[in-house]
XYZ file of C-alpha atoms in Angstrom:
563
model
C -16.185 19.216 -8.158
C -19.679 19.744 -9.203
C -18.525 21.984 -11.940
C -15.895 19.470 -12.922
C -18.672 16.676 -13.042
C -20.819 18.770 -15.235
C -17.857 19.597 -17.552
C -16.974 15.943 -17.701
C -20.523 14.956 -18.831
C -20.652 17.776 -21.371
C -17.422 16.730 -22.701
C -18.551 13.125 -23.009
C -21.698 13.980 -24.756
C -19.809 16.165 -27.231
C -17.386 13.518 -27.981
C -20.110 11.405 -29.412
C -20.552 13.878 -32.254
C -16.854 14.046 -33.237
C -15.841 10.349 -33.827
C -14.041 10.425 -37.229
C -15.380 8.046 -40.035
C -13.004 8.809 -42.700
C -9.063 9.059 -43.038
C -6.199 6.667 -42.646
C -6.025 4.122 -39.796
C -3.064 4.681 -37.437
C -1.770 2.009 -35.138
C -0.954 3.215 -31.673
C 0.944 0.902 -29.290
C -0.987 -0.010 -26.182
C 0.788 1.641 -23.100
C -1.859 1.263 -20.408
C -5.546 0.391 -19.833
C -7.784 3.270 -21.031
C -9.448 5.183 -18.012
C -13.128 4.796 -17.612
C -13.568 8.674 -17.067
C -11.126 11.278 -18.392
C -10.382 14.451 -16.598
C -10.650 17.356 -19.088
C -10.023 20.893 -17.212
C -10.468 23.915 -19.272
C -7.951 26.771 -19.598
C -8.776 29.993 -17.803
C -11.774 31.983 -19.284
C -11.392 35.653 -20.202
C -12.098 37.999 -17.058
C -12.233 34.962 -14.696
C -12.360 36.372 -11.121
C -9.395 35.305 -8.611
C -11.357 32.755 -6.534
C -12.586 30.929 -9.696
C -9.144 31.325 -11.291
C -7.683 29.350 -8.220
C -10.393 26.697 -8.217
C -9.774 26.181 -11.973
C -5.974 25.963 -11.352
C -6.578 23.204 -8.759
C -8.769 21.281 -11.038
C -6.346 21.647 -13.916
C -3.440 20.091 -11.808
C -5.266 16.871 -11.973
C -4.473 16.458 -15.823
C -0.588 16.023 -16.404
C -0.927 15.949 -20.205
C 1.986 17.865 -21.871
C 3.735 18.751 -18.749
C 0.604 20.230 -17.244
C 0.051 22.499 -20.046
C -3.530 23.407 -19.178
C -2.523 24.217 -15.435
C 0.540 26.505 -16.696
C -1.986 28.775 -18.464
C -3.458 29.899 -15.141
C 0.079 31.196 -14.032
C 1.961 34.372 -14.966
C 4.490 33.963 -17.524
C 7.393 33.859 -15.060
C 5.727 31.317 -12.741
C 4.739 29.100 -15.787
C 8.294 28.918 -16.745
C 9.654 28.019 -13.369
C 6.917 25.865 -11.918
C 8.149 22.196 -11.401
C 5.019 20.028 -11.015
C 7.029 16.693 -11.309
C 8.834 17.592 -8.125
C 6.088 16.045 -6.015
C 2.620 16.531 -4.863
C 0.551 17.484 -1.847
C -2.801 15.888 -1.091
C -5.377 17.951 0.772
C -8.762 18.236 2.194
C -9.808 21.895 1.829
C -11.394 24.757 -0.382
C -10.433 28.164 -1.905
C -11.327 31.093 0.413
C -10.814 34.890 -0.162
C -9.350 36.260 3.112
C -8.312 40.081 3.207
C -8.062 40.162 -0.599
C -5.779 37.093 -0.553
C -6.856 33.984 -2.407
C -5.853 31.087 -0.256
C -6.275 27.238 -0.279
C -7.190 26.382 3.373
C -7.759 23.102 5.040
C -5.592 20.112 6.022
C -2.730 18.628 4.089
C -3.176 14.814 4.552
C -0.059 13.505 2.490
C 2.790 14.299 0.260
C 4.342 12.471 -2.629
C 7.959 12.778 -3.566
C 9.238 13.021 -7.050
C 9.129 9.173 -7.612
C 5.366 8.898 -6.338
C 6.199 7.504 -2.778
C 3.698 8.747 -0.183
C 4.252 10.057 3.286
C 0.994 10.626 5.590
C 0.945 13.980 7.267
C -1.823 15.879 9.073
C -0.816 19.570 8.754
C -2.749 22.735 8.618
C -2.912 23.917 5.148
C -2.820 27.691 3.926
C -1.348 28.381 0.678
C -1.466 31.934 -0.682
C -1.897 31.860 -4.602
C -0.813 35.610 -4.839
C -3.215 36.447 -7.767
C -1.982 39.336 -9.931
C -2.998 41.202 -12.832
C -1.044 40.346 -16.106
C -2.054 41.788 -19.492
C -5.378 42.633 -18.055
C -6.086 39.274 -16.695
C -5.856 37.618 -13.217
C -2.989 35.145 -13.024
C -1.307 33.080 -10.131
C 2.204 34.097 -9.258
C 2.755 31.623 -6.410
C 1.886 28.197 -7.437
C 2.829 25.326 -4.877
C 6.397 23.782 -5.365
C 4.690 20.689 -6.989
C 1.071 19.854 -7.618
C -1.787 19.919 -5.187
C -4.499 17.440 -5.570
C -7.563 17.007 -3.455
C -8.400 13.620 -1.698
C -11.086 13.106 -4.248
C -8.745 13.488 -7.189
C -6.172 11.387 -5.562
C -8.437 8.551 -4.794
C -10.218 8.229 -8.149
C -7.870 9.734 -10.598
C -4.424 8.562 -9.513
C -3.101 5.082 -9.969
C -1.676 3.236 -6.769
C 0.255 0.404 -8.012
C 3.147 -1.558 -6.422
C 6.575 -1.920 -7.736
C 8.765 -4.890 -6.687
C 12.269 -5.295 -5.363
C 14.003 -8.635 -4.281
C 14.150 -9.896 -0.801
C 17.802 -9.955 0.243
C 17.780 -13.848 0.288
C 16.275 -13.985 -3.227
C 13.321 -16.000 -2.315
C 10.443 -13.436 -3.224
C 9.668 -10.116 -4.232
C 8.886 -7.119 -1.944
C 6.295 -4.440 -2.995
C 6.856 -0.796 -2.690
C 3.675 1.532 -3.383
C 3.884 4.412 -5.682
C 1.194 6.882 -6.915
C 0.774 8.848 -9.970
C -1.869 10.219 -12.259
C -3.461 7.428 -14.297
C -2.368 9.041 -17.599
C 1.133 8.537 -16.529
C 0.908 4.887 -15.601
C 2.721 3.362 -18.404
C 5.354 0.559 -18.777
C 8.009 3.064 -19.117
C 7.127 4.878 -16.074
C 6.946 1.588 -14.089
C 10.514 0.633 -15.316
C 11.849 4.224 -14.555
C 10.480 3.757 -10.878
C 12.476 0.403 -10.655
C 15.603 2.143 -11.921
C 15.388 4.815 -9.348
C 15.546 1.929 -6.809
C 13.714 1.536 -3.461
C 13.000 4.354 -1.177
C 14.909 4.920 1.935
C 12.395 3.176 4.181
C 12.663 -0.036 2.309
C 16.237 0.081 0.931
C 17.811 -1.776 3.892
C 15.529 -4.574 3.583
C 15.622 -5.258 -0.218
C 18.114 -5.203 -3.144
C 17.568 -4.069 -6.758
C 18.552 -6.754 -9.159
C 18.753 -3.921 -11.868
C 22.274 -2.430 -11.254
C 23.081 1.213 -11.338
C 23.957 2.568 -14.914
C 21.012 0.617 -16.396
C 18.605 2.763 -18.306
C 15.566 2.780 -20.610
C 16.671 2.459 -24.160
C 15.144 4.733 -26.986
C 12.877 2.046 -27.988
C 11.258 2.271 -24.522
C 8.532 -0.046 -23.301
C 5.255 -0.838 -24.820
C 2.482 -3.403 -24.554
C 1.402 -5.784 -27.463
C -2.238 -6.538 -28.129
C -2.012 -9.777 -26.599
C -0.591 -8.329 -23.238
C 3.050 -8.713 -23.535
C 5.294 -6.094 -22.204
C 8.066 -5.378 -24.679
C 10.861 -3.824 -22.916
C 14.372 -2.656 -24.128
C 16.959 -1.568 -21.564
C 20.467 -0.197 -22.230
C 23.610 -0.765 -20.139
C 22.559 -4.021 -18.367
C 25.457 -6.433 -17.894
C 25.500 -9.438 -20.197
C 27.578 -11.351 -17.582
C 24.408 -11.857 -15.463
C 24.196 -15.574 -14.246
C 21.071 -17.661 -14.504
C 20.136 -16.853 -10.887
C 20.584 -13.106 -11.471
C 18.569 -13.314 -14.674
C 15.804 -15.350 -12.895
C 15.524 -12.564 -10.258
C 15.624 -9.820 -12.932
C 12.579 -11.500 -14.616
C 10.768 -11.874 -11.337
C 11.211 -8.210 -10.400
C 10.246 -6.730 -13.850
C 7.448 -8.949 -14.377
C 5.723 -8.613 -11.044
C 6.306 -4.697 -11.314
C 4.787 -4.555 -14.858
C 1.669 -6.047 -13.435
C 0.944 -2.427 -12.352
C -0.334 -2.148 -15.862
C -3.616 -3.804 -16.333
C -3.701 -6.728 -19.259
C 0.100 -7.420 -18.843
C 0.645 -11.330 -18.762
C 4.000 -11.611 -20.089
C 7.450 -9.999 -20.645
C 9.921 -9.818 -23.592
C 13.224 -8.232 -22.732
C 15.915 -6.917 -25.009
C 19.140 -5.128 -23.927
C 21.030 -2.859 -26.395
C 18.505 -4.082 -29.248
C 19.327 -7.724 -28.621
C 16.967 -10.196 -27.060
C 17.914 -10.901 -23.540
C 16.972 -14.450 -22.454
C 15.299 -14.942 -19.199
C 15.075 -18.379 -17.419
C 11.506 -19.683 -17.766
C 10.671 -17.940 -21.020
C 8.863 -19.733 -23.839
C 10.056 -20.429 -27.424
C 8.891 -16.981 -28.367
C 11.197 -15.347 -25.683
C 8.097 -14.456 -23.592
C 8.481 -14.704 -19.756
C 4.701 -15.408 -18.618
C 3.451 -14.154 -15.341
C 2.023 -17.596 -14.670
C 5.730 -18.907 -14.292
C 6.494 -16.392 -11.529
C 4.027 -17.182 -8.992
C 6.647 -18.642 -6.733
C 8.005 -15.224 -6.036
C 4.865 -13.885 -4.685
C 4.576 -14.981 -1.114
C 0.828 -14.554 -0.640
C 0.191 -17.381 -3.513
C 1.524 -19.812 -0.564
C -1.679 -19.483 1.402
C -3.813 -22.593 1.113
C -6.412 -22.347 4.042
C -9.190 -19.705 4.394
C -10.598 -21.084 7.594
C -10.568 -18.819 10.601
C -8.952 -20.278 13.891
C -9.599 -19.185 17.349
C -9.978 -19.934 21.113
C -13.172 -20.581 23.048
C -13.176 -21.448 26.613
C -9.379 -22.491 26.626
C -9.986 -24.811 23.580
C -8.359 -23.935 20.324
C -10.236 -24.788 17.164
C -11.139 -24.137 13.458
C -14.303 -22.296 12.556
C -15.423 -23.628 9.319
C -17.365 -21.787 6.516
C -20.598 -23.495 7.878
C -20.070 -21.893 11.280
C -18.871 -25.096 12.999
C -16.166 -24.973 15.575
C -13.873 -28.000 15.396
C -11.400 -28.369 18.251
C -7.806 -28.992 17.580
C -5.642 -31.386 19.231
C -3.536 -29.279 21.614
C -2.751 -31.950 24.259
C -5.503 -31.029 26.483
C -3.742 -27.674 27.406
C -5.732 -24.519 28.260
C -5.146 -22.289 25.273
C -5.033 -18.316 25.471
C -3.957 -17.587 21.804
C -3.231 -19.431 18.810
C -1.500 -18.753 15.395
C -1.101 -20.639 12.069
C 1.438 -20.364 9.239
C 0.222 -18.880 5.982
C -0.080 -22.429 4.358
C -1.604 -23.708 7.645
C 1.005 -26.333 8.049
C 2.372 -25.093 11.413
C 0.590 -24.206 14.687
C 1.637 -22.225 17.615
C -0.227 -21.447 20.823
C 0.288 -19.843 24.212
C -1.352 -21.452 27.300
C -3.162 -19.385 29.852
C 0.026 -18.957 31.791
C 1.501 -16.998 28.708
C 5.039 -17.919 29.642
C 5.784 -20.530 27.059
C 5.144 -21.263 23.354
C 3.954 -24.681 22.095
C 4.533 -25.267 18.430
C 4.835 -27.926 15.706
C 2.917 -29.266 12.669
C -0.828 -28.757 12.627
C -1.204 -32.440 12.185
C 1.851 -33.726 14.201
C 3.660 -33.647 17.591
C 4.060 -30.337 19.233
C 6.995 -29.220 21.375
C 6.998 -26.777 24.177
C 9.728 -23.811 23.891
C 10.621 -22.216 27.214
C 11.799 -19.056 25.807
C 12.402 -17.126 29.210
C 9.610 -14.621 28.324
C 6.305 -13.784 30.257
C 3.035 -12.237 29.168
C 3.496 -13.621 25.666
C 0.952 -12.174 23.112
C 0.292 -11.112 19.589
C 1.424 -14.536 18.306
C 1.827 -14.626 14.452
C 3.835 -16.440 11.595
C 5.584 -14.384 8.718
C 8.402 -15.004 6.391
C 9.224 -18.590 7.970
C 9.438 -17.263 11.444
C 7.197 -17.140 14.494
C 6.910 -13.778 16.146
C 5.442 -12.526 19.255
C 5.546 -9.847 22.087
C 6.937 -10.817 25.431
C 8.335 -9.396 28.680
C 11.861 -10.200 29.527
C 13.660 -10.664 32.788
C 13.617 -6.871 33.284
C 9.962 -6.570 32.426
C 10.519 -4.863 29.441
C 8.180 -5.711 26.326
C 10.191 -7.102 23.487
C 9.617 -8.246 20.002
C 10.883 -11.797 19.601
C 11.456 -13.940 16.543
C 11.751 -17.742 16.629
C 13.271 -19.808 13.643
C 11.904 -23.262 12.655
C 14.506 -24.885 15.025
C 12.957 -22.947 18.062
C 15.857 -20.560 18.450
C 14.597 -17.243 19.650
C 15.969 -13.809 18.949
C 15.085 -10.659 20.550
C 14.621 -7.872 17.923
C 16.313 -4.540 18.451
C 13.845 -1.766 18.500
C 14.845 1.495 16.998
C 11.463 3.066 17.539
C 10.085 5.511 20.306
C 10.281 4.092 23.946
C 6.540 3.516 24.313
C 4.683 0.191 25.420
C 3.610 -1.630 22.297
C -0.063 -2.363 22.068
C 0.016 -4.506 18.875
C 1.920 -5.288 15.904
C 1.840 -7.161 12.655
C 4.550 -8.382 10.470
C 4.280 -8.387 6.662
C 4.364 -11.904 4.966
C 7.440 -10.593 2.970
C 9.282 -10.120 6.230
C 10.252 -6.638 5.311
C 7.750 -4.446 7.109
C 6.144 -4.168 10.276
C 3.065 -2.048 11.637
C 2.836 -1.182 15.309
C 0.373 0.396 17.696
C 2.239 2.232 20.412
C 0.786 3.650 23.548
C 1.126 7.190 23.877
C 0.466 9.980 26.363
C -2.310 11.505 24.458
C -3.555 8.301 22.777
C -2.423 5.232 20.783
C -0.148 5.949 17.814
C -0.026 3.895 14.568
C 3.211 3.612 12.765
C 5.462 1.384 10.470
C 9.009 0.297 10.524
C 11.391 -1.812 8.361
C 12.956 -5.047 9.392
C 16.568 -4.937 8.866
C 19.173 -7.600 9.140
C 18.906 -11.445 9.198
C 21.296 -12.818 11.849
C 20.690 -9.833 14.103
C 17.177 -8.407 13.106
C 16.128 -4.767 14.101
C 13.325 -2.502 13.429
C 14.432 0.795 11.871
C 13.014 3.583 9.881
C 10.175 4.122 12.391
C 7.508 6.385 10.879
C 4.228 7.484 12.632
C 1.064 7.117 10.464
C -1.367 9.954 11.047
C -4.629 9.067 9.384
C -7.752 10.963 8.536
C -10.841 9.336 7.224
C -12.909 10.549 4.297
C -15.096 12.678 6.611
C -12.035 14.789 7.655
C -11.915 13.143 11.286
C -8.404 12.149 12.384
C -8.318 8.401 13.453
C -7.501 7.742 17.142
C -7.969 4.838 19.735
C -5.962 2.376 17.795
C -6.395 -1.091 19.509
C -5.710 -4.032 16.999
C -4.152 -4.544 13.498
C -3.199 -7.184 11.073
C -1.591 -7.269 7.466
C -4.536 -8.009 4.979
C -2.323 -8.013 1.976
C 1.119 -7.306 0.741
C 0.827 -3.696 1.410
C -2.607 -3.124 3.244
C -3.218 -3.412 7.019
C -6.727 -3.744 8.729
C -6.862 -1.729 11.805
C -9.512 -1.056 14.542
C -9.747 2.589 15.289
C -11.984 5.371 16.383
C -12.834 8.366 13.925
C -13.054 11.526 16.152
C -15.872 11.105 18.720
C -17.642 8.274 16.674
C -17.678 4.605 17.732
C -14.707 2.281 16.854
C -14.773 0.808 13.363
C -12.576 -1.259 11.093
C -10.405 0.541 8.520
C -8.395 -0.734 5.517
C -5.216 1.200 5.293
C -2.452 1.133 2.616
C 0.814 0.536 4.236
C 2.137 3.934 3.501
C -0.883 5.646 4.853
C -2.029 6.780 1.364
C -5.689 5.346 1.265
C -7.988 4.957 4.228
C -11.355 3.053 3.872
C -13.906 2.598 6.561
C -15.531 -0.821 6.041
C -17.811 -0.687 8.996
C -20.210 -0.498 10.452
C -20.440 -3.531 12.811
C -22.923 -4.718 15.433
C -21.020 -4.109 18.720
C -17.695 -2.424 19.368
C -14.727 -4.257 17.542
C -12.031 -5.244 19.870
C -9.654 -7.536 17.650
C -9.278 -7.849 14.062
C -7.633 -10.744 12.084
C -7.017 -10.787 8.328
C -6.047 -13.378 5.952
C -3.242 -11.971 3.889
C -3.928 -12.432 0.317
C -3.942 -10.365 -2.872
C -6.952 -7.983 -2.576
C -6.809 -8.121 1.185
C -10.773 -8.570 1.519
C -10.793 -11.518 3.982
C -11.313 -10.208 7.563
C -12.757 -11.314 10.864
C -13.564 -9.173 13.903
C -14.076 -10.190 17.527
C -16.451 -7.703 19.354
C -15.987 -6.600 22.876
C -18.670 -9.203 23.696
C -16.715 -11.966 21.853
C -19.097 -12.179 19.013
C -17.267 -13.001 15.791
C -18.078 -11.297 12.399
C -16.565 -12.036 8.965
C -15.902 -9.763 6.135
C -15.987 -10.415 2.419
C -15.823 -7.514 0.066
C -19.086 -8.712 -1.840
C -21.347 -9.264 1.167
C -19.708 -6.983 3.706
C -20.139 -8.020 7.511
C -21.879 -11.151 8.461
C -22.336 -12.776 11.880
C -20.985 -16.162 12.372
C -23.329 -17.157 15.262
C -20.123 -18.151 17.326
C -18.459 -16.501 20.183
C -14.733 -16.665 20.463
C -12.109 -15.376 23.038
C -9.594 -14.850 20.456
C -9.455 -15.138 16.579
C -6.566 -15.746 14.059
C -6.480 -16.365 10.375
C -3.419 -18.211 9.107
C -0.354 -15.774 8.569
């Protein structure tokens, strides 16, 4: 990477002497925000030794221009013709090594991307033999990987990590799905193509795609006007869509196109004819500001932290004051607030009932026939918790606004649940399960409304940026649409707090803290940067991205942000 940094610096300096000052001005449609730093890998040099050849190939795979034209120059003629870099990608921590006359990429494979850019976390030993051979007197690679291989450094800094959006089955809001692709390929057309491909198997049963099969991107494609309006032309979209379908179509397209910086509106045409969308202005532009109601995180109103101290529930204000809540003089063990802070729920020390109602109103006791109730939270209009049933089995329970409880069917490994968190979209859940060799972090999809169940369980092996696998998971909470905050231990180091994309693609240590973190709570909002931690000695710290961690001077037995 030092060689790449030097190359980038030289190219940037040389570019300053080649800016044209004469000739015709050409108008180029804006398709994406320009990158602050461009990758510019070089083709193989004459008589390049095998190890340098492999290193150059790995660097060249970071640049997708012209279907990876520079990277193909490192391959034999036959391999260059058959290599399919668009089939997916592997993300690795490792290096090139020469072993017994073989040129290998060794290390750890930490993730894979499918052809649509969806990520799956892995933690596999990596050993790829490039099979470097002589061709026309020069060393060339005869065995490239099936897709591309990118280092963690390249993936984190030169890939885009946007969300595209599908519609919740009840049509009330959009649900994100993360994709990852080189920044040079992040264009409106690529975003629309990802939508046309539909959701991945992990999400498909929880959402629907308003764009029907058979719809395609028209030859006119998708561009961005200088004032930030995405101009999109589709082909094959039914003209018979009613107003509700068009409204959902506009929301899904508009929110997905926010993956492109600067996009503030959408103009849609179908088969060359303007396609009206409810809410558009007189110029046929659907503005992002009109679609805020489809984004669940915009419904949050309170930024106060709530908690429990000595059996008393209360609110911790920004000034550090602890203001008790009216809970009817009950001895409180755990508290939860809805995202808009309008509804309150708490569990008394007996942990055998739930008491809930308006924050500023009359509370009602729900006898739900569960014991050891914990991990209380609101999401997607429901109250969720963990509780033991009559057979002493831990269950995930969902309670509607009328107080009716449903046990959620669990199609996950039969292991004790340490903690769980439900996304505010109601489509995803993150869980910590107790395992024989340590706690395991994983994810699942919430399927069904009348009879909810957790399906599509996927473990989430995580490796921090030092190469240490995370372990000792003990607490987690959704901090945004697609990000969770989790307390974990990197290798033999002390526990810390990590922000993790829900698909396990990006792991960021936001410690250190004074004292060992025991519980984390997050305020789910866009950006995911409002967190609180309770240490093992009950000292509370708050996190804001600009100021990092700061002590509140308050000790609490339990903490909870709204949501």
